[in-house]
PDB file of C-alpha atoms in Angstrom:
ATOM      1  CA  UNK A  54     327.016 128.028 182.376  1.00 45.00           C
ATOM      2  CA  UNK A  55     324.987 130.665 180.536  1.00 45.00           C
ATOM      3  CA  UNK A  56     323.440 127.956 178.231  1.00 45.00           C
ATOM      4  CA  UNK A  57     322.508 125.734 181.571  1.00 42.00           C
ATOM      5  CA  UNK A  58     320.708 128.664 183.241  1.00 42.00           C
ATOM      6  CA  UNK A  59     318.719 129.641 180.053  1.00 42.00           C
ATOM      7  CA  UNK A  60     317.829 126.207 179.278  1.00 39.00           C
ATOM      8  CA  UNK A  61     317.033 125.372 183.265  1.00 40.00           C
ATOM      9  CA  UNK A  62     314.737 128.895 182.805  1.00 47.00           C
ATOM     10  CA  UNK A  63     312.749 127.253 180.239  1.00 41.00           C
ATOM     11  CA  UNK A  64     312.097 124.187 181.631  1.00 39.00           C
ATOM     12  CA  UNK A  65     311.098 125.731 184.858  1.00 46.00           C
ATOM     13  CA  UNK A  66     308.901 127.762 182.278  1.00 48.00           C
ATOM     14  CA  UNK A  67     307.769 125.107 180.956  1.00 42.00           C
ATOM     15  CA  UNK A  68     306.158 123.535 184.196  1.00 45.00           C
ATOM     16  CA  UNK A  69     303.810 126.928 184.119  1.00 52.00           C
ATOM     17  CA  UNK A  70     302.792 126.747 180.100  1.00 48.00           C
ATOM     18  CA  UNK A  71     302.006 122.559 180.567  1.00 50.00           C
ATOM     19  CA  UNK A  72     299.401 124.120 182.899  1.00 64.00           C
ATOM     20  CA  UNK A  73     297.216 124.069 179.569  1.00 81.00           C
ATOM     21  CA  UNK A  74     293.027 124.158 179.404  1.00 88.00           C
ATOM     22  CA  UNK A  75     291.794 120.446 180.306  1.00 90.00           C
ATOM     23  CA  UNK A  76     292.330 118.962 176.905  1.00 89.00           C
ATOM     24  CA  UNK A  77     288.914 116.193 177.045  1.00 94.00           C
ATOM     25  CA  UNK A  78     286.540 116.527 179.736  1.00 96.00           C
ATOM     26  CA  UNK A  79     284.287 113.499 178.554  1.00 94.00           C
ATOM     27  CA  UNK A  80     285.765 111.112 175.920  1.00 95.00           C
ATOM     28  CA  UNK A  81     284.906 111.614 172.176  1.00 94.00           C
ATOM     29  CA  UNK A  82     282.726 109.246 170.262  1.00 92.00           C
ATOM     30  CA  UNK A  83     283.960 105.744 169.932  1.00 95.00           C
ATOM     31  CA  UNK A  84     286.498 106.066 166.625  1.00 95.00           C
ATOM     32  CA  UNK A  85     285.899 109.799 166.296  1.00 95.00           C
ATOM     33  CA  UNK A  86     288.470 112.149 165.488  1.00 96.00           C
ATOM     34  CA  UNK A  87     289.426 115.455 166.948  1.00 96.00           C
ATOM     35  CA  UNK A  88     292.337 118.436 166.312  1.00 97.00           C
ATOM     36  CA  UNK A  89     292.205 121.007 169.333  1.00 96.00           C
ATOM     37  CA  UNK A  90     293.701 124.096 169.510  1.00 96.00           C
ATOM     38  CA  UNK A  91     294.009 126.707 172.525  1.00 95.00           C
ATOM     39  CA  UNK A  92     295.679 130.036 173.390  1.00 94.00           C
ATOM     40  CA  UNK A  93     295.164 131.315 177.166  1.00 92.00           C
ATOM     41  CA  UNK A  94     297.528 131.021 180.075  1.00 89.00           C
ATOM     42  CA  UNK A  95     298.797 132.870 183.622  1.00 87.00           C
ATOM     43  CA  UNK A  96     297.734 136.396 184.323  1.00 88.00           C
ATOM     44  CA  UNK A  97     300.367 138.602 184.498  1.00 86.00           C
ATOM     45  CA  UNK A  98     301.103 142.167 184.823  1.00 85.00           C
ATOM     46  CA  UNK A  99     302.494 144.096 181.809  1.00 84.00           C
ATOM     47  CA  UNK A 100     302.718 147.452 181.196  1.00 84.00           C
ATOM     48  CA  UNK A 101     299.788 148.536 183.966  1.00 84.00           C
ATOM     49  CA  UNK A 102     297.502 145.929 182.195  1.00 88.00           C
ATOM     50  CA  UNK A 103     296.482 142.404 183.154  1.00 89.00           C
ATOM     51  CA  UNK A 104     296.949 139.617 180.510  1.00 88.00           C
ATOM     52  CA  UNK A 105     296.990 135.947 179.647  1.00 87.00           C
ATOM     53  CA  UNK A 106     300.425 134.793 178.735  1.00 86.00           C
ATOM     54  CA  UNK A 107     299.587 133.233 175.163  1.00 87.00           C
ATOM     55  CA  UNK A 108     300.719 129.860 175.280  1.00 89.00           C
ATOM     56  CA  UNK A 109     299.606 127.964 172.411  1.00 92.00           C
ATOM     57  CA  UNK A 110     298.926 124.470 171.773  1.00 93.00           C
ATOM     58  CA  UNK A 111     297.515 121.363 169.245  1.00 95.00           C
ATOM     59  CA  UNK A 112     296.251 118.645 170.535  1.00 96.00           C
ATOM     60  CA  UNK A 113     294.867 115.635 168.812  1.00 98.00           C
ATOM     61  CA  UNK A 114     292.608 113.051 170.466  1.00 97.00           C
ATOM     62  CA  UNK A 115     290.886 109.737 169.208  1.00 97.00           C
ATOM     63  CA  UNK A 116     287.824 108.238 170.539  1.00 97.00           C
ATOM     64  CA  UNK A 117     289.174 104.410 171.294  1.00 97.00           C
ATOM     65  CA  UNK A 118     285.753 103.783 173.068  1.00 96.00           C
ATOM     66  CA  UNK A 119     282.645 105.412 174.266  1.00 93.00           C
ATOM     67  CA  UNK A 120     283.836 106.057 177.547  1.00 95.00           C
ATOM     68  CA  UNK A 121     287.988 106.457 176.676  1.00 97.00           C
ATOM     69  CA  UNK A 122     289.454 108.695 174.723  1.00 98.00           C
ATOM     70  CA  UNK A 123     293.638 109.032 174.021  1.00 98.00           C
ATOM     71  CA  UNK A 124     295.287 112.337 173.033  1.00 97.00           C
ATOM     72  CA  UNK A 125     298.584 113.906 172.358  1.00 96.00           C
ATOM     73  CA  UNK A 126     299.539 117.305 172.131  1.00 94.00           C
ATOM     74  CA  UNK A 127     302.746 119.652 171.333  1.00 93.00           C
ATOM     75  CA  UNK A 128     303.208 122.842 172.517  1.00 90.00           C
ATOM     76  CA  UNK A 129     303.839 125.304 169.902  1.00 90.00           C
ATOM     77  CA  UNK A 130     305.100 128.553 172.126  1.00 86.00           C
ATOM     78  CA  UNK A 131     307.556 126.684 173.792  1.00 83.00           C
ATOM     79  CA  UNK A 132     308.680 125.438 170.444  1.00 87.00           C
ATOM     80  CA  UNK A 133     309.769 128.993 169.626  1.00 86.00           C
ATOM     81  CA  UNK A 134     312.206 128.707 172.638  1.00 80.00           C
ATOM     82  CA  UNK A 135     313.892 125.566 171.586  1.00 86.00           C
ATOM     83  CA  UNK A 136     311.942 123.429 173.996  1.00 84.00           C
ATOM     84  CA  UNK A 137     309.485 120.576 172.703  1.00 89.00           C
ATOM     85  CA  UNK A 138     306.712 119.931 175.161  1.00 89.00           C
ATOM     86  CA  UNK A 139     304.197 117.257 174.786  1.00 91.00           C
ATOM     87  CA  UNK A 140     301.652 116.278 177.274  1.00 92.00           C
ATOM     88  CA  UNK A 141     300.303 112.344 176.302  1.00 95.00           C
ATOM     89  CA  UNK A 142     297.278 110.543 178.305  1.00 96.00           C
ATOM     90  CA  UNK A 143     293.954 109.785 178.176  1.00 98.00           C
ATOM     91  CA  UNK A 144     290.414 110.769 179.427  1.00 98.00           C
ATOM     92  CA  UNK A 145     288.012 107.718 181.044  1.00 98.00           C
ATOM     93  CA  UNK A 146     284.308 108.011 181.766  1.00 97.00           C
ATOM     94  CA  UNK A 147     283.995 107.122 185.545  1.00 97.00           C
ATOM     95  CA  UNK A 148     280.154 108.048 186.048  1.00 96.00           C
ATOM     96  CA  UNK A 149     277.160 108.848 183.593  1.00 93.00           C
ATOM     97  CA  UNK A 150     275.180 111.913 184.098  1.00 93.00           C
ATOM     98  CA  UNK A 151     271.987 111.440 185.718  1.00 91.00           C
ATOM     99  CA  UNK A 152     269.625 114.215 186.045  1.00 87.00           C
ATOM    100  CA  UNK A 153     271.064 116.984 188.757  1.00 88.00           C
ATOM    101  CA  UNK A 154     274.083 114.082 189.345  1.00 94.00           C
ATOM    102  CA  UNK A 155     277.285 114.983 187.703  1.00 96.00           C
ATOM    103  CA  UNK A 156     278.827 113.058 185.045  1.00 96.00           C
ATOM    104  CA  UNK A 157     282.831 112.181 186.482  1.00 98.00           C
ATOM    105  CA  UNK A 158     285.574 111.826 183.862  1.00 98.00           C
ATOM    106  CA  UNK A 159     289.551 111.369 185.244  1.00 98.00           C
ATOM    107  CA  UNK A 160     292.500 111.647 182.821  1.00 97.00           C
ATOM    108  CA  UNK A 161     295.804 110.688 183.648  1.00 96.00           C
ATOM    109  CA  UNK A 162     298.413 112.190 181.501  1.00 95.00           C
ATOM    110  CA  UNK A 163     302.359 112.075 180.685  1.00 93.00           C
ATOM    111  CA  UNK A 164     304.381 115.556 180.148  1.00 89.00           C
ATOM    112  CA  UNK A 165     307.472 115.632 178.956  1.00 89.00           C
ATOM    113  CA  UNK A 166     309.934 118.652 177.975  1.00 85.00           C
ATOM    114  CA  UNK A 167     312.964 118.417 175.994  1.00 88.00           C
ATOM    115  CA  UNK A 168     315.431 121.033 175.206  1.00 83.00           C
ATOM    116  CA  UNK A 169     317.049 121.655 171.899  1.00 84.00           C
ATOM    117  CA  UNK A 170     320.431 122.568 172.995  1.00 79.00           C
ATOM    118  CA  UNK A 171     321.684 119.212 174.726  1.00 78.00           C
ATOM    119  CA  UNK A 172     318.924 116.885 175.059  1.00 79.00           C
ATOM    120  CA  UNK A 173     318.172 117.213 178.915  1.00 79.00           C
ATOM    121  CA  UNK A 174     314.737 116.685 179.455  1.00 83.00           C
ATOM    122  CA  UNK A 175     312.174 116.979 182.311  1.00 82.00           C
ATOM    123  CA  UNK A 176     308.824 114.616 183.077  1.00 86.00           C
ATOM    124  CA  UNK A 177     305.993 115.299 185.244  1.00 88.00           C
ATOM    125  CA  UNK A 178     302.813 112.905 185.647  1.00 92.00           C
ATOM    126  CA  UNK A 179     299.459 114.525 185.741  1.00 92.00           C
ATOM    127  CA  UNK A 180     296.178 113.559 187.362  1.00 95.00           C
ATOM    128  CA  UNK A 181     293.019 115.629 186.410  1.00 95.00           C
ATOM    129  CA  UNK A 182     289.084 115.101 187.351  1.00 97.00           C
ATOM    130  CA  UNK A 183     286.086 116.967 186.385  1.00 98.00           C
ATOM    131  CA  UNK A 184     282.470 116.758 187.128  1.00 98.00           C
ATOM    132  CA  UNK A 185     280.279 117.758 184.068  1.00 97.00           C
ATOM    133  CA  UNK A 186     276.472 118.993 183.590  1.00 95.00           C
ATOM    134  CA  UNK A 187     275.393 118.687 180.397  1.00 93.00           C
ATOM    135  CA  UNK A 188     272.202 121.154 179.339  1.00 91.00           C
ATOM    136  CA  UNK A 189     270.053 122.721 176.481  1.00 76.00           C
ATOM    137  CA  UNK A 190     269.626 118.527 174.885  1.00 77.00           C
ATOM    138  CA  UNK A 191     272.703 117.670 176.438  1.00 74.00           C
ATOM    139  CA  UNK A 192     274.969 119.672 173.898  1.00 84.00           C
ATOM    140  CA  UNK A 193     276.396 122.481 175.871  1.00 94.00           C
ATOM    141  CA  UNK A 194     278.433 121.674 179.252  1.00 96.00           C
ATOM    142  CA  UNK A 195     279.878 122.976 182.068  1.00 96.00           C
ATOM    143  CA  UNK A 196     282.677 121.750 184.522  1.00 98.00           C
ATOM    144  CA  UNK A 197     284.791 122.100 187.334  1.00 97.00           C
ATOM    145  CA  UNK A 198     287.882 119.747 188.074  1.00 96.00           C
ATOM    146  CA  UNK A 199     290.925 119.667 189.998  1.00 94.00           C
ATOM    147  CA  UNK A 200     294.146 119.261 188.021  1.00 92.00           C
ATOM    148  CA  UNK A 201     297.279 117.743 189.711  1.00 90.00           C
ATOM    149  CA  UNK A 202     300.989 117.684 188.828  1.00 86.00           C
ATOM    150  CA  UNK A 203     303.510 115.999 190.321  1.00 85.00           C
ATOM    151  CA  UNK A 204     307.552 116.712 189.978  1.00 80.00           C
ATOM    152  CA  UNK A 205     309.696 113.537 190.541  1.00 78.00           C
ATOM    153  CA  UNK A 206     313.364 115.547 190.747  1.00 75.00           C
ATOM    154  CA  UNK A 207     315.213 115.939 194.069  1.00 76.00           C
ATOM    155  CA  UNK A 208     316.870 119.163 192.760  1.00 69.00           C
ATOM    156  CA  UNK A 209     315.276 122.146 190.645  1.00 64.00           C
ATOM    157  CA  UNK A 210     317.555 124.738 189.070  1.00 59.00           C
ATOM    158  CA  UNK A 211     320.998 125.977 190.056  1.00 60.00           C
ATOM    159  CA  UNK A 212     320.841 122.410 191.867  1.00 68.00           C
ATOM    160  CA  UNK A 213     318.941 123.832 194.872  1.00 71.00           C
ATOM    161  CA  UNK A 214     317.014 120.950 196.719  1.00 75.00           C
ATOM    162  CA  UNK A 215     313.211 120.375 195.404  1.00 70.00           C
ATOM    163  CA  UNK A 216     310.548 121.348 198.195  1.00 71.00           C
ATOM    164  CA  UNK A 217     307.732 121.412 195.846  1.00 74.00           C
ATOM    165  CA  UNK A 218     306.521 117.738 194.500  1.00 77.00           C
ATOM    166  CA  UNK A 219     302.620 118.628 193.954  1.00 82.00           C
ATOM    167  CA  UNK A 220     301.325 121.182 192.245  1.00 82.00           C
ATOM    168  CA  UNK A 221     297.563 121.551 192.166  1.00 87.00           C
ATOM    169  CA  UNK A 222     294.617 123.665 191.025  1.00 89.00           C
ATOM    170  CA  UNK A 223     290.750 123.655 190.536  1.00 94.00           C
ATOM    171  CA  UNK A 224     289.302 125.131 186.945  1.00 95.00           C
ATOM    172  CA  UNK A 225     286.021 125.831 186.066  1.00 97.00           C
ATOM    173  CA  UNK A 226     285.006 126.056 182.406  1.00 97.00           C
ATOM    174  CA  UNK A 227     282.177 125.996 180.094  1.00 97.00           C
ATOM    175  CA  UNK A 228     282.257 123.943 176.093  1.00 96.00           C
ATOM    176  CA  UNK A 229     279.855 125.041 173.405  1.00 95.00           C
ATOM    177  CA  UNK A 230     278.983 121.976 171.129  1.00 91.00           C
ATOM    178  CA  UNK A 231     278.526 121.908 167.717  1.00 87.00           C
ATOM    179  CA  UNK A 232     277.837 119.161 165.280  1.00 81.00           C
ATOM    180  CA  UNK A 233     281.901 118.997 164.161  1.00 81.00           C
ATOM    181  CA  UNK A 234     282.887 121.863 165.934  1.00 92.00           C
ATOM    182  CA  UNK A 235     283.344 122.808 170.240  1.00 95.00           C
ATOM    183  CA  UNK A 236     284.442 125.940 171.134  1.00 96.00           C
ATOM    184  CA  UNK A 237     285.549 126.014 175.102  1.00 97.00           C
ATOM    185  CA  UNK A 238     286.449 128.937 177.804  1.00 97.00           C
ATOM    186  CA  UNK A 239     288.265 128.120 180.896  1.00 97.00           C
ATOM    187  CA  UNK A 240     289.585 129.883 184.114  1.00 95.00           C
ATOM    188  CA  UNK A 241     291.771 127.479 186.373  1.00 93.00           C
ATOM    189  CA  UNK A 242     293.475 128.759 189.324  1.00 91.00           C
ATOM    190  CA  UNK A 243     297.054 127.728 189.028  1.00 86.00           C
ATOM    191  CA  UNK A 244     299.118 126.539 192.321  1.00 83.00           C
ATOM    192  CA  UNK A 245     297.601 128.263 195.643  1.00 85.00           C
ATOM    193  CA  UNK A 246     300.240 126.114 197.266  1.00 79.00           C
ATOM    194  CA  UNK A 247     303.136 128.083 195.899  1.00 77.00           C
ATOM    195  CA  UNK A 248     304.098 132.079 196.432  1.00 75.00           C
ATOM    196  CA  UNK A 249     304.239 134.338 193.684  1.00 75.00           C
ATOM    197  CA  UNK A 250     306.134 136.875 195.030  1.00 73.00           C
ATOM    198  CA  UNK A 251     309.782 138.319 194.700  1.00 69.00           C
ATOM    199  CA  UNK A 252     309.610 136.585 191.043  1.00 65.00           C
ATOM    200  CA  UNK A 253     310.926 138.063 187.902  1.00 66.00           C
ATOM    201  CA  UNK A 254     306.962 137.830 186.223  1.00 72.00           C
ATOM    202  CA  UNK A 255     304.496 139.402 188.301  1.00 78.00           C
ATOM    203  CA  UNK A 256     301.406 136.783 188.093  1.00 79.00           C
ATOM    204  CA  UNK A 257     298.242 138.325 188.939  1.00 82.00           C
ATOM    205  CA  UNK A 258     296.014 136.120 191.644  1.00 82.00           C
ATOM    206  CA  UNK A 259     293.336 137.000 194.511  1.00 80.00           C
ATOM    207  CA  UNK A 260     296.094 135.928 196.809  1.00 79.00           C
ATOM    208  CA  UNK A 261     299.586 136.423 197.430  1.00 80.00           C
ATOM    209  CA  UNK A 262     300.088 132.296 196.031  1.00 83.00           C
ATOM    210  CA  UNK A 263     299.450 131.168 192.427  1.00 83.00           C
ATOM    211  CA  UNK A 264     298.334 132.674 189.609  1.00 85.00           C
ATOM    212  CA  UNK A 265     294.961 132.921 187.386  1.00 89.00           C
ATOM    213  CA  UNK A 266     294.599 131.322 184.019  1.00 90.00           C
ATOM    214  CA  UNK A 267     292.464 132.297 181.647  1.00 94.00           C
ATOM    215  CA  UNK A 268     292.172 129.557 178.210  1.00 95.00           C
ATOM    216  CA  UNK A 269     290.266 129.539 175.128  1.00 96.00           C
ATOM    217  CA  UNK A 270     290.237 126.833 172.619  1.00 96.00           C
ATOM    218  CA  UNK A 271     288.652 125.587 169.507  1.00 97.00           C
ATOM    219  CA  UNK A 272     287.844 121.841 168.831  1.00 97.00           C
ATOM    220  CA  UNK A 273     287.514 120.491 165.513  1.00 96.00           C
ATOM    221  CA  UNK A 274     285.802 116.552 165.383  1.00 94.00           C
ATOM    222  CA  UNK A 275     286.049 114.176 162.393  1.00 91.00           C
ATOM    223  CA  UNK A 276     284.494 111.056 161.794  1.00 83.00           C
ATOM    224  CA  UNK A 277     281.515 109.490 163.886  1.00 71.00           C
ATOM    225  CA  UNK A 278     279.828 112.950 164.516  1.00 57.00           C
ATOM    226  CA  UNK A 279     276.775 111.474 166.553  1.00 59.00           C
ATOM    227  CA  UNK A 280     274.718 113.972 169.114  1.00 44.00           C
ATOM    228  CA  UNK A 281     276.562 114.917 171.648  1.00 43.00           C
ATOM    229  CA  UNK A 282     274.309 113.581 174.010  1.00 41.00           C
ATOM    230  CA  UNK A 283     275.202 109.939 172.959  1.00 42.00           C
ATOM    231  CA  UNK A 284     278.719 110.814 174.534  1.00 40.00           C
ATOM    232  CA  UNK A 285     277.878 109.937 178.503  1.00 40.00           C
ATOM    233  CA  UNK A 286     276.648 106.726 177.535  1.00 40.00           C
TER     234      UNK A 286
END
């Protein structure tokens, strides 16, 4: 019994830490290579101070085509807990930037958690879209989206019945491109559907629902290294 309720803990856990930085907001170069890694997650309160849970992640993505990009990533704190936790999908170009106009990108996305202990796993689709301005010769960017995830099970822990099937957020963030390397900031705001009170972590939010995350992550490319401005062709 102990070993269900520590591993139905983590999975429940586990819904919170998937809630990673948007992993591609436009697609990569066609054939062009790229390892990610981020730190960042809910604000909590600990010890009278507010902080970012650090979640970590890698993520590695693969330019298919101009305007598609596939990824895969595994999450390396919930490793440390005897969970794996990947989150699989790709990124499409809907709409080119044009002038003020926003370039649109949407990227469905797989996540799947797996404990260590006895094999039970969880999976949760995920729909995300952004809007992106590119500036300063269309290297730099900055985006807002709306992330959505969506839980399939009838029950949740202890067996009590699921109320919650969609979980949902917007972000706002900002990339810094470099020749080979993107370094990327982002604050997403992290179920205002769902009450974050009476719970064992204190998440910090402007509201009594949700909780604030704060992400940072670094972006190494490899490969077709054009400008970046050839990427909302």
């Amino acid at each position: 019994a102990e070993r269900k309720k520590k591993r139905d803990l983590l999975l429940i856990a586990a819904l919170f830490a998937s809630c990673a930085p948007t992993r591609f907001v436009k697609p990569l170069e066609e054939k062009q290579h790229a390892v990610n890694f981020s730190v960042g997650g809910p604000l909590i309160a600990y010890s009278g101070l507010t902080i970012p849970i650090p979640l970590t992640t890698l993520n590695y993505g693969y330019g298919v085509k101009s305007n598609l990009t596939a990824f895969g990533s595994i999450h390396t704190t919930s490793l440390l807990f005897g969970v794996i936790q990947t989150d699989i999908g790709v990124v499409r170009n809907l709409l080119v930037q044009k002038n003020s106009r926003p370039g649109i990108s949407i990227t469905p996305a797989a996540n799947l958690a797996i404990d260590t202990w006895q094999g039970h796993s969880k999976f949760w689709p995920q729909v995300d879209l952004n809007a992106y301005w590119n500036y300063k010769q269309k290297r730099n960017f900055f985006y807002l989206g709306f992330f959505n995830w969506f839980e399939l099970a009838s029950n949740k822990a202890f067996n009590e019945p699921q109320t919650t099937h969609w979980i949902f957020g917007p972000h706002i963030g900002h990339t810094f491109v470099r020749n080979k390397m993107d370094y990327n900031f982002e604050i997403k705001y992290i179920g205002p559907n769902l009450s974050n009170q009476d719970l064992v972590v204190h998440y910090k939010s402007p509201f009594d629902k949700g909780a604030m995350g704060v992400y940072f992550s670094i972006t190494k490319k490899f490969g077709n290294t054009k400008s970046a401005a050839s990427i909302t062709k």
